[in-house]
Amino acid sequence: MNRAGLSRRRFVGAFAGTAAGMSLPACDSGSPPSDAPTPPAPATTTGPDAPSATPSGPRPLYLGTYTSADGGGEGIGTATYDPVTGRISGGEVIGGVGDPSFLAVHPDGRTLYAVNEREDGAVTAVRPADREVLGSSPTGGSSPCHLSVHPGGRFLLSADYGSGTVAVHRIEASGAPGGRTDLVTHSEPAPGPGQQGPHAHQFITSPDGGHVLAVDLGTDTVYTYRLDEEAGTLTEVSRATARAGTGPRHLTFHPGGRYAYLAGELDDTVTVCAYEPESGRLTIGDPQPTGSDPEAGTNYPAQLVVTGDGRYAYLANRGHNSLARYAVEDDGARLRLLGTVPVGGDFPRHIALSPDGGLLFTANQKSGDVSVFRVDADSGGLSPAGEPFASPVAVCALPL
């Protein structure tokens, strides 16, 4: 399938019906249990802050889906998982949330946010304790596919794939998204090969908190902004353009804050990037392999996560249906491919580490399930933790 020639919605719909080291050059310029502790927000490294003791008792797991897809879900899926065995239980739904394809949690752990990936895009807040929908707010764009909460807890950041826009919403005292404080369209540079326009795919905060970065698949560019933490407005300070046709999808920071890793959805690559916290400048290095087999069919890298100690990174390969494992070397400046393991499902759209770093979850879109792997802290090795958990059109898994 020619991914570059399809809109995101058509790309999703086509599947919804089925339940060598390289270094970077130097930078030149179920509701949770009532007695459960309040979980921290996931770091922008998408891994736990640091290895920690394994918690006891079941932990909450939230699942994103497409409610408008054939065989899709009915809202945000809720379940629990055993942090020791990885076994997932439950399977109830928080209704009233349309097409919640990506999820994020507030730093205080009390509010869950979801995009509503529809033509008239919106973001919605839910209170997991009683499953109440707190409210929604339009993003001002179409098909939002990613959102994150600024570390200060006062602003919600979202990326609209269809319109190539990024939005900022003020978060109200209740946790609900308030009025939009800014909306920016990625009008430059020109779209990459096969693209009809910009396609914002991710909007996150740098580990130092000084900048917010937007990854755009359509323009092959990562934009760096400063966020005015009073007004909620954005000022562009830098942009880094990947080679034409990369189709950058997700950027994941190393815990050290000086390097990040970029998944190229369209050219099937991973790239090490250098980051300057002072200026917000990102420098994109040379592409390297994902461990896929070109002779076996087209592969679309989806997302990377990095362990809290910064020693290992993992990449979800859609098409190859594997998890690539990398050793992280030179304080984050190098990724060395160690190999791949079968994901145990079909089309791993999203991956996430548990807060203690002991488990890795994959949301498998085409097979409609979530796979769980135990993570060996010493070797970074992955071993399956039981059978996949059925979840309709699983496109996001958020363990807390």
XYZ file of C-alpha atoms in Angstrom, residues 164-387:
224
model
C -1.489 20.266 9.737
C -2.178 22.441 12.760
C -1.141 22.428 16.404
C -3.326 23.832 19.149
C -2.967 24.943 22.759
C -5.840 24.794 25.241
C -5.910 26.203 28.735
C -6.857 23.567 31.313
C -9.605 24.653 33.673
C -9.617 24.030 37.417
C -11.994 21.111 36.883
C -9.481 19.478 34.525
C -11.634 20.120 31.458
C -10.037 21.707 28.370
C -10.945 25.381 28.228
C -10.749 27.825 25.378
C -8.064 27.504 22.752
C -5.228 29.974 23.372
C -3.385 29.413 20.086
C -3.579 27.593 16.768
C -0.671 27.393 14.318
C -0.705 25.982 10.777
C 2.462 24.451 9.344
C 2.403 26.395 6.077
C 6.140 26.044 5.337
C 8.121 24.283 4.002
C 6.247 22.782 1.075
C 4.773 19.281 1.540
C 7.079 16.340 0.934
C 6.821 13.813 -1.914
C 3.322 12.399 -2.294
C 1.871 14.668 0.399
C -1.002 17.064 -0.279
C -0.284 19.277 2.706
C 1.060 19.417 6.255
C 0.190 16.584 8.646
C 1.010 17.400 12.271
C 1.521 14.081 14.043
C 2.842 14.878 17.517
C 3.140 17.818 19.937
C 5.290 17.402 23.065
C 7.352 19.325 25.613
C 11.127 18.979 25.774
C 12.535 17.354 28.947
C 13.885 20.698 30.181
C 10.425 22.233 29.820
C 11.716 25.207 27.882
C 10.280 24.357 24.476
C 7.446 22.470 22.802
C 8.109 20.524 19.608
C 5.711 19.590 16.815
C 6.471 16.736 14.411
C 4.908 17.087 10.954
C 4.819 14.085 8.614
C 3.615 16.091 5.623
C 6.366 18.717 5.619
C 9.177 16.406 6.845
C 9.844 18.935 9.580
C 10.091 19.227 13.370
C 9.081 22.705 14.589
C 10.293 24.110 17.912
C 8.195 26.700 19.738
C 8.356 28.635 22.967
C 5.133 28.494 24.928
C 4.144 31.628 26.807
C 3.031 30.072 30.076
C 0.772 32.995 30.911
C -0.941 33.654 27.587
C -0.685 30.132 26.180
C 0.652 31.399 22.861
C 3.349 29.885 20.641
C 6.414 31.521 19.089
C 8.447 29.508 16.597
C 12.162 29.566 17.416
C 13.608 26.838 15.201
C 12.778 24.141 12.690
C 14.629 21.009 11.591
C 13.840 19.494 8.217
C 14.467 15.805 7.563
C 15.339 14.447 4.150
C 12.464 14.560 1.688
C 10.060 11.658 2.033
C 11.014 10.721 5.608
C 7.502 11.234 6.930
C 8.532 11.909 10.564
C 5.913 10.546 12.929
C 7.065 10.585 16.566
C 10.026 12.095 18.432
C 11.186 10.524 21.695
C 13.741 12.128 24.014
C 16.584 10.399 25.823
C 16.338 11.040 29.588
C 19.551 13.062 29.433
C 17.704 15.682 27.421
C 20.447 16.238 24.819
C 19.357 13.661 22.234
C 16.117 12.446 20.748
C 15.072 9.710 18.321
C 12.824 10.266 15.327
C 10.709 7.559 13.679
C 10.372 7.975 9.907
C 7.028 6.452 8.942
C 7.413 6.737 5.174
C 11.084 5.824 4.618
C 11.218 3.098 7.306
C 14.045 4.652 9.334
C 15.090 5.818 12.762
C 17.246 8.907 13.221
C 19.294 10.200 16.149
C 18.825 13.942 16.707
C 20.854 16.331 18.839
C 18.931 18.859 20.919
C 20.096 22.163 22.399
C 17.947 23.003 25.444
C 19.041 26.639 25.447
C 17.948 27.433 21.891
C 15.513 24.611 21.229
C 17.411 23.713 18.094
C 17.141 20.128 16.864
C 19.761 18.679 14.494
C 18.637 15.596 12.568
C 21.331 12.992 11.879
C 21.598 10.201 9.339
C 18.845 7.568 8.956
C 19.431 4.043 10.187
C 17.561 0.729 9.916
C 14.522 -0.427 11.848
C 15.253 -4.139 11.632
C 12.469 -4.736 9.106
C 12.817 -6.971 6.061
C 12.175 -5.042 2.804
C 11.524 -8.297 0.952
C 8.706 -9.176 3.350
C 6.640 -6.072 2.544
C 6.351 -2.414 3.437
C 7.017 -1.380 7.017
C 5.735 1.758 8.745
C 7.629 2.589 11.958
C 5.187 3.971 14.496
C 6.766 5.005 17.752
C 9.825 4.697 19.980
C 10.106 4.485 23.742
C 13.263 4.785 25.858
C 13.820 3.110 29.219
C 14.008 5.392 32.229
C 17.706 4.661 32.740
C 18.381 5.602 29.116
C 20.081 2.299 28.231
C 17.608 0.830 25.731
C 15.109 1.994 23.138
C 12.284 0.116 21.430
C 10.513 0.789 18.146
C 7.119 -0.458 16.970
C 7.250 -1.755 13.386
C 3.866 -1.869 11.639
C 3.978 -4.259 8.705
C 7.011 -6.156 9.939
C 4.952 -6.582 13.128
C 7.947 -6.500 15.403
C 9.587 -4.585 18.189
C 13.111 -3.442 17.369
C 15.482 -3.269 20.331
C 18.353 -0.786 20.424
C 21.242 -0.277 22.806
C 21.618 3.421 23.599
C 25.283 4.431 23.739
C 27.479 7.506 24.210
C 25.038 9.175 26.608
C 22.291 8.998 24.004
C 24.250 9.951 20.880
C 24.188 6.438 19.360
C 21.596 3.757 18.724
C 22.824 0.236 18.041
C 20.271 -2.210 16.666
C 20.283 -5.429 18.710
C 17.501 -7.245 16.879
C 13.741 -7.623 16.709
C 11.076 -9.745 18.373
C 7.599 -10.582 16.964
C 4.983 -8.321 18.470
C 2.411 -11.102 18.872
C -0.238 -9.109 17.034
C -0.844 -7.263 13.798
C 0.088 -3.626 13.094
C 1.489 -2.291 16.428
C 0.282 1.303 16.355
C 1.411 2.436 19.817
C 3.778 1.213 22.536
C 4.267 2.271 26.146
C 6.344 1.267 29.149
C 4.783 0.761 32.560
C 5.800 3.400 35.131
C 8.264 1.016 36.805
C 9.767 0.069 33.428
C 9.146 -3.629 33.928
C 6.548 -4.087 31.196
C 6.085 -2.919 27.608
C 2.598 -2.704 26.076
C 1.777 -2.696 22.361
C -1.600 -1.692 20.919
C -2.110 -3.788 17.781
C -4.592 -2.104 15.457
C -5.366 -4.778 12.864
C -5.565 -7.738 15.236
C -7.534 -5.736 17.817
C -5.493 -6.631 20.880
C -2.791 -5.513 23.305
C 0.420 -7.504 23.762
C 2.527 -7.290 26.915
C 6.250 -7.994 27.269
C 8.472 -8.273 30.321
C 11.538 -6.048 30.065
C 14.847 -7.416 31.336
C 16.473 -4.498 33.150
C 20.016 -5.718 32.456
C 19.866 -6.810 28.824
C 16.809 -4.893 27.651
C 15.463 -8.202 26.355
C 11.733 -8.674 25.806
C 9.742 -11.801 26.640
C 5.980 -12.230 26.108
C 3.849 -11.981 29.236
C 0.929 -14.234 28.409
C -1.593 -14.046 25.595
